[in-house]
GROMACS .gro file of N, CA and C in nm:
model
  531
    1MET      N    1   3.260  -2.303  -4.643
    1MET     CA    2   3.261  -2.238  -4.536
    1MET      C    3   3.317  -2.082  -4.559
    2ALA      N    4   3.442  -2.098  -4.622
    2ALA     CA    5   3.491  -1.989  -4.679
    2ALA      C    6   3.408  -1.881  -4.768
    3PHE      N    7   3.348  -1.948  -4.868
    3PHE     CA    8   3.286  -1.878  -4.940
    3PHE      C    9   3.157  -1.810  -4.854
    4LYS      N   10   3.101  -1.852  -4.752
    4LYS     CA   11   2.977  -1.784  -4.675
    4LYS      C   12   3.054  -1.665  -4.609
    5PHE      N   13   3.186  -1.676  -4.558
    5PHE     CA   14   3.257  -1.562  -4.490
    5PHE      C   15   3.262  -1.470  -4.569
    6ILE      N   16   3.325  -1.487  -4.686
    6ILE     CA   17   3.365  -1.375  -4.774
    6ILE      C   18   3.248  -1.325  -4.841
    7ALA      N   19   3.114  -1.397  -4.851
    7ALA     CA   20   2.984  -1.311  -4.881
    7ALA      C   21   2.956  -1.211  -4.772
    8PHE      N   22   2.952  -1.287  -4.672
    8PHE     CA   23   2.911  -1.184  -4.550
    8PHE      C   24   2.987  -1.068  -4.553
    9ALA      N   25   3.122  -1.101  -4.551
    9ALA     CA   26   3.198  -0.953  -4.544
    9ALA      C   27   3.195  -0.880  -4.662
   10ALA      N   28   3.150  -0.918  -4.776
   10ALA     CA   29   3.126  -0.827  -4.870
   10ALA      C   30   2.995  -0.755  -4.857
   11CYS      N   31   2.883  -0.828  -4.813
   11CYS     CA   32   2.743  -0.760  -4.771
   11CYS      C   33   2.796  -0.660  -4.664
   12LEU      N   34   2.846  -0.682  -4.575
   12LEU     CA   35   2.892  -0.615  -4.447
   12LEU      C   36   2.953  -0.473  -4.497
   13ALA      N   37   3.045  -0.492  -4.568
   13ALA     CA   38   3.113  -0.367  -4.638
   13ALA      C   39   3.016  -0.296  -4.721
   14ALA      N   40   2.949  -0.350  -4.811
   14ALA     CA   41   2.833  -0.278  -4.876
   14ALA      C   42   2.740  -0.202  -4.821
   15ALA      N   43   2.672  -0.252  -4.668
   15ALA     CA   44   2.595  -0.208  -4.595
   15ALA      C   45   2.679  -0.083  -4.534
   16GLN      N   46   2.801  -0.101  -4.479
   16GLN     CA   47   2.855   0.012  -4.421
   16GLN      C   48   2.875   0.155  -4.509
   17ALA      N   49   2.900   0.090  -4.650
   17ALA     CA   50   2.929   0.215  -4.745
   17ALA      C   51   2.792   0.275  -4.766
   18GLY      N   52   2.671   0.206  -4.744
   18GLY     CA   53   2.574   0.289  -4.802
   18GLY      C   54   2.523   0.219  -4.932
   19ILE      N   55   2.561   0.124  -4.994
   19ILE     CA   56   2.533   0.084  -5.124
   19ILE      C   57   2.402  -0.012  -5.080
   20ILE      N   58   2.395  -0.095  -4.998
   20ILE     CA   59   2.294  -0.156  -4.974
   20ILE      C   60   2.192  -0.112  -4.860
   21PRO      N   61   2.065  -0.093  -4.894
   21PRO     CA   62   1.960  -0.032  -4.797
   21PRO      C   63   1.950  -0.148  -4.705
   22ALA      N   64   1.962  -0.120  -4.572
   22ALA     CA   65   1.939  -0.225  -4.451
   22ALA      C   66   1.814  -0.196  -4.343
   23ALA      N   67   1.772  -0.304  -4.285
   23ALA     CA   68   1.687  -0.280  -4.160
   23ALA      C   69   1.757  -0.191  -4.074
   24PRO      N   70   1.645  -0.128  -3.989
   24PRO     CA   71   1.696  -0.050  -3.869
   24PRO      C   72   1.800  -0.105  -3.774
   25LEU      N   73   1.788  -0.259  -3.749
   25LEU     CA   74   1.872  -0.317  -3.673
   25LEU      C   75   1.881  -0.459  -3.705
   26ALA      N   76   1.987  -0.516  -3.736
   26ALA     CA   77   1.995  -0.672  -3.775
   26ALA      C   78   2.132  -0.722  -3.746
   27TYR      N   79   2.125  -0.838  -3.691
   27TYR     CA   80   2.237  -0.916  -3.654
   27TYR      C   81   2.238  -1.024  -3.753
   28ALA      N   82   2.362  -1.053  -3.791
   28ALA     CA   83   2.394  -1.184  -3.865
   28ALA      C   84   2.376  -1.287  -3.797
   29ALA      N   85   2.364  -1.406  -3.842
   29ALA     CA   86   2.399  -1.557  -3.791
   29ALA      C   87   2.524  -1.568  -3.767
   30PRO      N   88   2.561  -1.646  -3.682
   30PRO     CA   89   2.716  -1.696  -3.687
   30PRO      C   90   2.758  -1.742  -3.791
   31VAL      N   91   2.878  -1.715  -3.876
   31VAL     CA   92   2.938  -1.769  -3.969
   31VAL      C   93   3.003  -1.923  -3.931
   32SER      N   94   3.056  -1.905  -3.833
   32SER     CA   95   3.125  -2.049  -3.764
   32SER      C   96   3.108  -2.074  -3.633
   33ALA      N   97   3.176  -2.213  -3.587
   33ALA     CA   98   3.145  -2.226  -3.442
   33ALA      C   99   3.248  -2.130  -3.377
   34HIS      N  100   3.349  -2.075  -3.442
   34HIS     CA  101   3.443  -1.970  -3.363
   34HIS      C  102   3.375  -1.858  -3.352
   35LEU      N  103   3.279  -1.807  -3.417
   35LEU     CA  104   3.243  -1.659  -3.434
   35LEU      C  105   3.102  -1.679  -3.385
   36ALA      N  106   3.074  -1.645  -3.276
   36ALA     CA  107   2.952  -1.630  -3.220
   36ALA      C  108   2.844  -1.521  -3.205
   37TYR      N  109   2.917  -1.408  -3.235
   37TYR     CA  110   2.850  -1.269  -3.288
   37TYR      C  111   2.891  -1.199  -3.374
   38ALA      N  112   2.792  -1.128  -3.464
   38ALA     CA  113   2.840  -1.054  -3.569
   38ALA      C  114   2.807  -0.913  -3.521
   39ALA      N  115   2.887  -0.810  -3.588
   39ALA     CA  116   2.836  -0.658  -3.571
   39ALA      C  117   2.715  -0.633  -3.636
   40PRO      N  118   2.654  -0.550  -3.587
   40PRO     CA  119   2.533  -0.510  -3.671
   40PRO      C  120   2.550  -0.459  -3.810
   41VAL      N  121   2.441  -0.508  -3.882
   41VAL     CA  122   2.481  -0.492  -4.031
   41VAL      C  123   2.460  -0.354  -4.076
   42ALA      N  124   2.356  -0.273  -4.005
   42ALA     CA  125   2.329  -0.118  -4.042
   42ALA      C  126   2.308  -0.050  -3.949
   43LYS      N  127   2.321   0.077  -3.958
   43LYS     CA  128   2.331   0.179  -3.849
   43LYS      C  129   2.180   0.214  -3.824
   44VAL      N  130   2.161   0.267  -3.709
   44VAL     CA  131   2.023   0.309  -3.660
   44VAL      C  132   2.020   0.448  -3.720
   45ALA      N  133   1.886   0.465  -3.782
   45ALA     CA  134   1.888   0.608  -3.832
   45ALA      C  135   1.829   0.702  -3.687
   46ALA      N  136   1.870   0.827  -3.708
   46ALA     CA  137   1.815   0.919  -3.596
   46ALA      C  138   1.662   0.936  -3.608
   47PRO      N  139   1.606   0.943  -3.469
   47PRO     CA  140   1.465   0.990  -3.474
   47PRO      C  141   1.429   1.106  -3.538
   48LEU      N  142   1.302   1.095  -3.614
   48LEU     CA  143   1.247   1.226  -3.661
   48LEU      C  144   1.242   1.331  -3.555
   49ALA      N  145   1.228   1.467  -3.615
   49ALA     CA  146   1.199   1.564  -3.534
   49ALA      C  147   1.060   1.567  -3.483
   50TYR      N  148   1.033   1.622  -3.358
   50TYR     CA  149   0.899   1.638  -3.320
   50TYR      C  150   0.837   1.783  -3.358
   51ALA      N  151   0.704   1.769  -3.388
   51ALA     CA  152   0.628   1.892  -3.430
   51ALA      C  153   0.570   1.933  -3.302
   52ALA      N  154   0.579   2.065  -3.282
   52ALA     CA  155   0.462   2.110  -3.185
   52ALA      C  156   0.322   2.134  -3.229
   53PRO      N  157   0.231   2.128  -3.163
   53PRO     CA  158   0.077   2.126  -3.207
   53PRO      C  159   0.056   2.287  -3.282
   54VAL      N  160   0.010   2.265  -3.370
   54VAL     CA  161  -0.007   2.408  -3.440
   54VAL      C  162  -0.121   2.504  -3.361
   55ALA      N  163  -0.236   2.466  -3.303
   55ALA     CA  164  -0.303   2.552  -3.246
   55ALA      C  165  -0.314   2.463  -3.111
   56LYS      N  166  -0.368   2.555  -3.017
   56LYS     CA  167  -0.397   2.528  -2.883
   56LYS      C  168  -0.537   2.557  -2.843
   57ALA      N  169  -0.612   2.453  -2.795
   57ALA     CA  170  -0.746   2.471  -2.744
   57ALA      C  171  -0.754   2.565  -2.620
   58VAL      N  172  -0.852   2.672  -2.648
   58VAL     CA  173  -0.867   2.769  -2.553
   58VAL      C  174  -1.012   2.757  -2.460
   59VAL      N  175  -0.998   2.718  -2.344
   59VAL     CA  176  -1.109   2.678  -2.264
   59VAL      C  177  -1.144   2.801  -2.194
   60SER      N  178  -1.277   2.870  -2.236
   60SER     CA  179  -1.285   2.988  -2.156
   60SER      C  180  -1.403   2.947  -2.016
   61GLU      N  181  -1.346   2.967  -1.900
   61GLU     CA  182  -1.426   2.936  -1.806
   61GLU      C  183  -1.471   3.072  -1.742
   62GLU      N  184  -1.592   3.068  -1.667
   62GLU     CA  185  -1.642   3.195  -1.619
   62GLU      C  186  -1.559   3.200  -1.472
   63TYR      N  187  -1.541   3.304  -1.450
   63TYR     CA  188  -1.464   3.340  -1.303
   63TYR      C  189  -1.594   3.411  -1.213
   64ASP      N  190  -1.605   3.336  -1.109
   64ASP     CA  191  -1.697   3.386  -0.997
   64ASP      C  192  -1.628   3.477  -0.902
   65PRO      N  193  -1.647   3.587  -0.879
   65PRO     CA  194  -1.570   3.667  -0.798
   65PRO      C  195  -1.606   3.657  -0.655
   66HIS      N  196  -1.733   3.596  -0.616
   66HIS     CA  197  -1.783   3.567  -0.504
   66HIS      C  198  -1.874   3.422  -0.504
   67PRO      N  199  -1.760   3.335  -0.487
   67PRO     CA  200  -1.853   3.175  -0.493
   67PRO      C  201  -1.930   3.172  -0.347
   68GLN      N  202  -2.039   3.093  -0.364
   68GLN     CA  203  -2.113   3.046  -0.246
   68GLN      C  204  -2.163   2.924  -0.251
   69TYR      N  205  -2.168   2.830  -0.163
   69TYR     CA  206  -2.235   2.692  -0.185
   69TYR      C  207  -2.246   2.671  -0.040
   70ASN      N  208  -2.340   2.537  -0.036
   70ASN     CA  209  -2.364   2.498   0.112
   70ASN      C  210  -2.368   2.336   0.071
   71TYR      N  211  -2.303   2.257   0.168
   71TYR     CA  212  -2.283   2.124   0.148
   71TYR      C  213  -2.290   2.042   0.277
   72ALA      N  214  -2.372   1.929   0.255
   72ALA     CA  215  -2.383   1.856   0.382
   72ALA      C  216  -2.395   1.706   0.353
   73TYR      N  217  -2.380   1.617   0.434
   73TYR     CA  218  -2.402   1.477   0.431
   73TYR      C  219  -2.406   1.398   0.582
   74ASP      N  220  -2.471   1.314   0.613
   74ASP     CA  221  -2.503   1.243   0.729
   74ASP      C  222  -2.522   1.079   0.697
   75ILE      N  223  -2.435   1.014   0.760
   75ILE     CA  224  -2.431   0.863   0.749
   75ILE      C  225  -2.449   0.822   0.898
   76GLN      N  226  -2.572   0.722   0.913
   76GLN     CA  227  -2.592   0.663   1.030
   76GLN      C  228  -2.638   0.512   1.004
   77ASP      N  229  -2.530   0.422   0.986
   77ASP     CA  230  -2.559   0.274   0.952
   77ASP      C  231  -2.540   0.201   1.072
   78GLY      N  232  -2.685   0.152   1.080
   78GLY     CA  233  -2.679   0.035   1.195
   78GLY      C  234  -2.643  -0.074   1.191
   79LEU      N  235  -2.628  -0.140   1.082
   79LEU     CA  236  -2.544  -0.256   1.057
   79LEU      C  237  -2.409  -0.271   1.081
   80THR      N  238  -2.338  -0.172   1.006
   80THR     CA  239  -2.199  -0.161   1.034
   80THR      C  240  -2.134  -0.060   1.162
   81GLY      N  241  -2.247   0.005   1.200
   81GLY     CA  242  -2.208   0.114   1.331
   81GLY      C  243  -2.139   0.223   1.253
   82ASP      N  244  -2.136   0.252   1.133
   82ASP     CA  245  -2.068   0.374   1.089
   82ASP      C  246  -2.131   0.492   1.097
   83SER      N  247  -2.083   0.581   1.140
   83SER     CA  248  -2.168   0.731   1.194
   83SER      C  249  -2.051   0.833   1.156
   84LYS      N  250  -2.120   0.902   1.072
   84LYS     CA  251  -2.024   1.040   1.032
   84LYS      C  252  -2.115   1.149   0.968
   85SER      N  253  -2.089   1.274   0.984
   85SER     CA  254  -2.129   1.379   0.926
   85SER      C  255  -2.071   1.473   0.899
   86GLN      N  256  -2.093   1.578   0.803
   86GLN     CA  257  -2.035   1.689   0.771
   86GLN      C  258  -2.121   1.790   0.695
   87HIS      N  259  -2.093   1.946   0.746
   87HIS     CA  260  -2.163   2.044   0.699
   87HIS      C  261  -2.055   2.130   0.646
   88GLU      N  262  -2.084   2.200   0.533
   88GLU     CA  263  -1.980   2.330   0.499
   88GLU      C  264  -2.065   2.432   0.428
   89SER      N  265  -2.006   2.544   0.441
   89SER     CA  266  -2.075   2.667   0.369
   89SER      C  267  -1.964   2.754   0.334
   90ARG      N  268  -1.984   2.831   0.235
   90ARG     CA  269  -1.903   2.916   0.182
   90ARG      C  270  -1.965   3.047   0.133
   91ASP      N  271  -1.905   3.168   0.169
   91ASP     CA  272  -1.967   3.271   0.104
   91ASP      C  273  -1.842   3.369   0.095
   92GLY      N  274  -1.827   3.384  -0.034
   92GLY     CA  275  -1.680   3.436  -0.089
   92GLY      C  276  -1.565   3.356  -0.057
   93ASP      N  277  -1.468   3.430   0.013
   93ASP     CA  278  -1.363   3.382   0.062
   93ASP      C  279  -1.362   3.316   0.193
   94VAL      N  280  -1.465   3.324   0.280
   94VAL     CA  281  -1.504   3.250   0.412
   94VAL      C  282  -1.570   3.128   0.400
   95VAL      N  283  -1.507   3.031   0.455
   95VAL     CA  284  -1.554   2.894   0.468
   95VAL      C  285  -1.565   2.854   0.619
   96GLN      N  286  -1.707   2.792   0.652
   96GLN     CA  287  -1.700   2.738   0.771
   96GLN      C  288  -1.777   2.613   0.763
   97GLY      N  289  -1.757   2.540   0.877
   97GLY     CA  290  -1.796   2.413   0.851
   97GLY      C  291  -1.766   2.318   0.976
   98SER      N  292  -1.837   2.184   0.957
   98SER     CA  293  -1.802   2.103   1.081
   98SER      C  294  -1.810   1.954   1.045
   99TYR      N  295  -1.723   1.853   1.099
   99TYR     CA  296  -1.741   1.715   1.057
   99TYR      C  297  -1.736   1.645   1.184
  100SER      N  298  -1.790   1.527   1.202
  100SER     CA  299  -1.796   1.457   1.304
  100SER      C  300  -1.766   1.287   1.270
  101LEU      N  301  -1.730   1.216   1.356
  101LEU     CA  302  -1.708   1.076   1.327
  101LEU      C  303  -1.667   0.983   1.433
  102ILE      N  304  -1.667   0.873   1.431
  102ILE     CA  305  -1.667   0.792   1.585
  102ILE      C  306  -1.513   0.742   1.548
  103ASP      N  307  -1.421   0.778   1.650
  103ASP     CA  308  -1.292   0.697   1.678
  103ASP      C  309  -1.291   0.572   1.704
  104ALA      N  310  -1.201   0.518   1.672
  104ALA     CA  311  -1.176   0.331   1.713
  104ALA      C  312  -1.183   0.307   1.861
  105ASP      N  313  -1.150   0.430   1.946
  105ASP     CA  314  -1.163   0.423   2.109
  105ASP      C  315  -1.287   0.450   2.168
  106GLY      N  316  -1.381   0.466   2.078
  106GLY     CA  317  -1.521   0.466   2.135
  106GLY      C  318  -1.568   0.595   2.142
  107PHE      N  319  -1.505   0.733   2.125
  107PHE     CA  320  -1.515   0.852   2.111
  107PHE      C  321  -1.554   0.911   2.003
  108ARG      N  322  -1.663   1.002   2.012
  108ARG     CA  323  -1.707   1.098   1.881
  108ARG      C  324  -1.606   1.211   1.881
  109ARG      N  325  -1.546   1.233   1.761
  109ARG     CA  326  -1.466   1.350   1.749
  109ARG      C  327  -1.543   1.432   1.671
  110THR      N  328  -1.549   1.549   1.677
  110THR     CA  329  -1.620   1.656   1.623
  110THR      C  330  -1.541   1.797   1.599
  111VAL      N  331  -1.496   1.838   1.474
  111VAL     CA  332  -1.411   1.910   1.437
  111VAL      C  333  -1.485   2.035   1.350
  112ASP      N  334  -1.461   2.155   1.435
  112ASP     CA  335  -1.536   2.291   1.367
  112ASP      C  336  -1.431   2.358   1.322
  113TYR      N  337  -1.453   2.414   1.215
  113TYR     CA  338  -1.351   2.481   1.161
  113TYR      C  339  -1.397   2.593   1.051
  114THR      N  340  -1.310   2.720   1.042
  114THR     CA  341  -1.322   2.838   0.971
  114THR      C  342  -1.210   2.852   0.895
  115ALA      N  343  -1.208   2.896   0.762
  115ALA     CA  344  -1.118   2.947   0.681
  115ALA      C  345  -1.155   3.073   0.615
  116ASP      N  346  -1.056   3.185   0.627
  116ASP     CA  347  -1.070   3.296   0.549
  116ASP      C  348  -0.939   3.363   0.537
  117PRO      N  349  -0.931   3.475   0.460
  117PRO     CA  350  -0.786   3.514   0.420
  117PRO      C  351  -0.726   3.595   0.520
  118VAL      N  352  -0.805   3.649   0.630
  118VAL     CA  353  -0.731   3.727   0.712
  118VAL      C  354  -0.669   3.608   0.842
  119HIS      N  355  -0.718   3.507   0.871
  119HIS     CA  356  -0.711   3.437   0.993
  119HIS      C  357  -0.634   3.292   0.943
  120GLY      N  358  -0.667   3.267   0.810
  120GLY     CA  359  -0.638   3.128   0.757
  120GLY      C  360  -0.720   3.029   0.797
  121PHE      N  361  -0.678   2.911   0.802
  121PHE     CA  362  -0.756   2.799   0.877
  121PHE      C  363  -0.751   2.752   1.017
  122ASN      N  364  -0.850   2.755   1.089
  122ASN     CA  365  -0.851   2.742   1.254
  122ASN      C  366  -0.958   2.618   1.249
  123ALA      N  367  -0.914   2.530   1.331
  123ALA     CA  368  -1.028   2.415   1.366
  123ALA      C  369  -0.988   2.397   1.516
  124VAL      N  370  -1.125   2.367   1.559
  124VAL     CA  371  -1.152   2.314   1.714
  124VAL      C  372  -1.187   2.173   1.710
  125VAL      N  373  -1.124   2.081   1.794
  125VAL     CA  374  -1.152   1.961   1.793
  125VAL      C  375  -1.206   1.928   1.936
  126ASN      N  376  -1.317   1.846   1.922
  126ASN     CA  377  -1.363   1.802   2.056
  126ASN      C  378  -1.391   1.650   2.034
  127ARG      N  379  -1.363   1.599   2.175
  127ARG     CA  380  -1.367   1.448   2.169
  127ARG      C  381  -1.446   1.423   2.309
  128GLU      N  382  -1.559   1.315   2.279
  128GLU     CA  383  -1.657   1.300   2.396
  128GLU      C  384  -1.698   1.172   2.391
  129PRO      N  385  -1.694   1.084   2.495
  129PRO     CA  386  -1.727   0.930   2.502
  129PRO      C  387  -1.865   0.917   2.419
  130LEU      N  388  -1.907   0.805   2.385
  130LEU     CA  389  -2.032   0.794   2.329
  130LEU      C  390  -2.121   0.727   2.434
  131VAL      N  391  -2.093   0.703   2.533
  131VAL     CA  392  -2.169   0.646   2.674
  131VAL      C  393  -2.084   0.697   2.777
  132GLN      N  394  -2.166   0.734   2.867
  132GLN     CA  395  -2.127   0.805   3.001
  132GLN      C  396  -2.041   0.692   3.077
  133LYS      N  397  -1.952   0.708   3.153
  133LYS     CA  398  -1.867   0.626   3.245
  133LYS      C  399  -1.957   0.541   3.320
  134SER      N  400  -2.055   0.615   3.400
  134SER     CA  401  -2.144   0.536   3.490
  134SER      C  402  -2.228   0.437   3.416
  135VAL      N  403  -2.278   0.459   3.320
  135VAL     CA  404  -2.363   0.376   3.246
  135VAL      C  405  -2.273   0.260   3.181
  136VAL      N  406  -2.165   0.285   3.136
  136VAL     CA  407  -2.069   0.203   3.098
  136VAL      C  408  -2.012   0.093   3.196
  137ALA      N  409  -2.012   0.134   3.322
  137ALA     CA  410  -1.970   0.038   3.438
  137ALA      C  411  -2.098  -0.049   3.469
  138LYS      N  412  -2.230   0.004   3.448
  138LYS     CA  413  -2.344  -0.067   3.481
  138LYS      C  414  -2.376  -0.159   3.379
  139VAL      N  415  -2.355  -0.133   3.251
  139VAL     CA  416  -2.385  -0.226   3.137
  139VAL      C  417  -2.273  -0.320   3.133
  140ALA      N  418  -2.142  -0.282   3.165
  140ALA     CA  419  -2.045  -0.367   3.119
  140ALA      C  420  -2.025  -0.480   3.231
  141ALA      N  421  -2.100  -0.475   3.369
  141ALA     CA  422  -2.074  -0.576   3.441
  141ALA      C  423  -2.165  -0.685   3.417
  142PRO      N  424  -2.076  -0.815   3.435
  142PRO     CA  425  -2.154  -0.942   3.383
  142PRO      C  426  -2.244  -0.968   3.475
  143VAL      N  427  -2.362  -1.049   3.435
  143VAL     CA  428  -2.449  -1.084   3.527
  143VAL      C  429  -2.420  -1.214   3.567
  144ALA      N  430  -2.384  -1.299   3.522
  144ALA     CA  431  -2.321  -1.424   3.593
  144ALA      C  432  -2.181  -1.457   3.531
  145TYR      N  433  -2.078  -1.500   3.624
  145TYR     CA  434  -1.951  -1.522   3.584
  145TYR      C  435  -1.921  -1.699   3.626
  146ALA      N  436  -1.869  -1.733   3.522
  146ALA     CA  437  -1.840  -1.890   3.564
  146ALA      C  438  -1.671  -1.872   3.572
  147ALA      N  439  -1.611  -1.942   3.682
  147ALA     CA  440  -1.489  -1.969   3.716
  147ALA      C  441  -1.438  -2.023   3.585
  148PRO      N  442  -1.300  -2.036   3.525
  148PRO     CA  443  -1.241  -2.084   3.424
  148PRO      C  444  -1.230  -2.239   3.476
  149VAL      N  445  -1.252  -2.332   3.386
  149VAL     CA  446  -1.232  -2.465   3.413
  149VAL      C  447  -1.068  -2.509   3.450
  150ALA      N  448  -1.001  -2.449   3.361
  150ALA     CA  449  -0.857  -2.479   3.404
  150ALA      C  450  -0.771  -2.359   3.408
  151LYS      N  451  -0.683  -2.326   3.496
  151LYS     CA  452  -0.601  -2.225   3.508
  151LYS      C  453  -0.480  -2.265   3.442
  152ILE      N  454  -0.412  -2.151   3.369
  152ILE     CA  455  -0.282  -2.191   3.290
  152ILE      C  456  -0.193  -2.140   3.378
  153ALA      N  457  -0.088  -2.204   3.400
  153ALA     CA  458   0.016  -2.199   3.506
  153ALA      C  459   0.140  -2.109   3.420
  154GLY      N  460   0.223  -2.039   3.507
  154GLY     CA  461   0.306  -1.970   3.441
  154GLY      C  462   0.425  -2.059   3.367
  155PRO      N  463   0.522  -2.009   3.324
  155PRO     CA  464   0.619  -2.069   3.248
  155PRO      C  465   0.679  -2.188   3.357
  156LEU      N  466   0.719  -2.292   3.290
  156LEU     CA  467   0.766  -2.397   3.386
  156LEU      C  468   0.932  -2.385   3.377
  157ALA      N  469   0.969  -2.422   3.486
  157ALA     CA  470   1.126  -2.415   3.483
  157ALA      C  471   1.185  -2.546   3.418
  158TYR      N  472   1.314  -2.520   3.361
  158TYR     CA  473   1.344  -2.642   3.274
  158TYR      C  474   1.455  -2.708   3.366
  159ALA      N  475   1.462  -2.830   3.390
  159ALA     CA  476   1.564  -2.904   3.470
  159ALA      C  477   1.614  -2.996   3.376
  160GLN      N  478   1.757  -3.062   3.401
  160GLN     CA  479   1.786  -3.176   3.316
  160GLN      C  480   1.723  -3.290   3.378
  161PRO      N  481   1.710  -3.362   3.285
  161PRO     CA  482   1.654  -3.496   3.353
  161PRO      C  483   1.759  -3.572   3.443
  162ALA      N  484   1.686  -3.649   3.522
  162ALA     CA  485   1.766  -3.726   3.614
  162ALA      C  486   1.812  -3.846   3.544
  163ILE      N  487   1.935  -3.889   3.560
  163ILE     CA  488   1.984  -4.002   3.498
  163ILE      C  489   2.005  -4.102   3.618
  164ALA      N  490   1.928  -4.217   3.553
  164ALA     CA  491   1.927  -4.327   3.660
  164ALA      C  492   2.036  -4.431   3.642
  165LYS      N  493   2.109  -4.482   3.722
  165LYS     CA  494   2.201  -4.589   3.688
  165LYS      C  495   2.142  -4.740   3.661
  166VAL      N  496   2.163  -4.778   3.572
  166VAL     CA  497   2.075  -4.906   3.543
  166VAL      C  498   2.210  -5.009   3.564
  167ALA      N  499   2.197  -5.108   3.648
  167ALA     CA  500   2.291  -5.215   3.629
  167ALA      C  501   2.230  -5.298   3.543
  168TYR      N  502   2.346  -5.387   3.485
  168TYR     CA  503   2.301  -5.492   3.397
  168TYR      C  504   2.398  -5.604   3.420
  169SER      N  505   2.315  -5.722   3.439
  169SER     CA  506   2.388  -5.837   3.456
  169SER      C  507   2.350  -5.938   3.339
  170ALA      N  508   2.440  -6.011   3.309
  170ALA     CA  509   2.420  -6.099   3.187
  170ALA      C  510   2.342  -6.228   3.251
  171PRO      N  511   2.255  -6.282   3.166
  171PRO     CA  512   2.159  -6.379   3.224
  171PRO      C  513   2.260  -6.487   3.273
  172VAL      N  514   2.200  -6.549   3.394
  172VAL     CA  515   2.257  -6.663   3.441
  172VAL      C  516   2.272  -6.791   3.341
  173ALA      N  517   2.365  -6.849   3.326
  173ALA     CA  518   2.359  -6.985   3.235
  173ALA      C  519   2.317  -7.089   3.313
  174GLN      N  520   2.269  -7.167   3.287
  174GLN     CA  521   2.235  -7.282   3.360
  174GLN      C  522   2.283  -7.414   3.277
  175TYR      N  523   2.378  -7.469   3.339
  175TYR     CA  524   2.437  -7.599   3.311
  175TYR      C  525   2.368  -7.738   3.351
  176TYR      N  526   2.329  -7.814   3.281
  176TYR     CA  527   2.279  -7.948   3.323
  176TYR      C  528   2.407  -8.052   3.295
  177HIS      N  529   2.417  -8.135   3.381
  177HIS     CA  530   2.505  -8.234   3.351
  177HIS      C  531   2.452  -8.372   3.332
   0.00000   0.00000   0.00000
């Protein structure tokens, strides 16, 4: 056992002196039961320097001084009930458009907007019910109404159970002579 320790110490000294080339990071196995961890055998080399790219790709994009476009979509899905639309147009730095959708509360929201360098972005929001209130009352009224079979009572009050006193008597013994 002493020979292994001496050999390990010699290798460690040679590696620290730079005589033995070593792996980037290595740990030696325990020499004895008393030594559970050994110091690293070699030092970690510093990272290499990073070289910047030699050439940079230049992308030449054409600049449009007066951009123009028109854009629109309309979705009316009878299966899911999805209903929304948008249209927008641009002429130079002036953008005008509108979009609409159905909110979860049954109203159609319509937003008309404009944007330009002088006034910035401006939007006007309108909300209107999909069905008129008088029609809702007529359609929503039930044709026939059945009373519930059972009514649910309010919460019950809790009372302690009544304790009944029970008298106990031993059975009567009968003796025959």
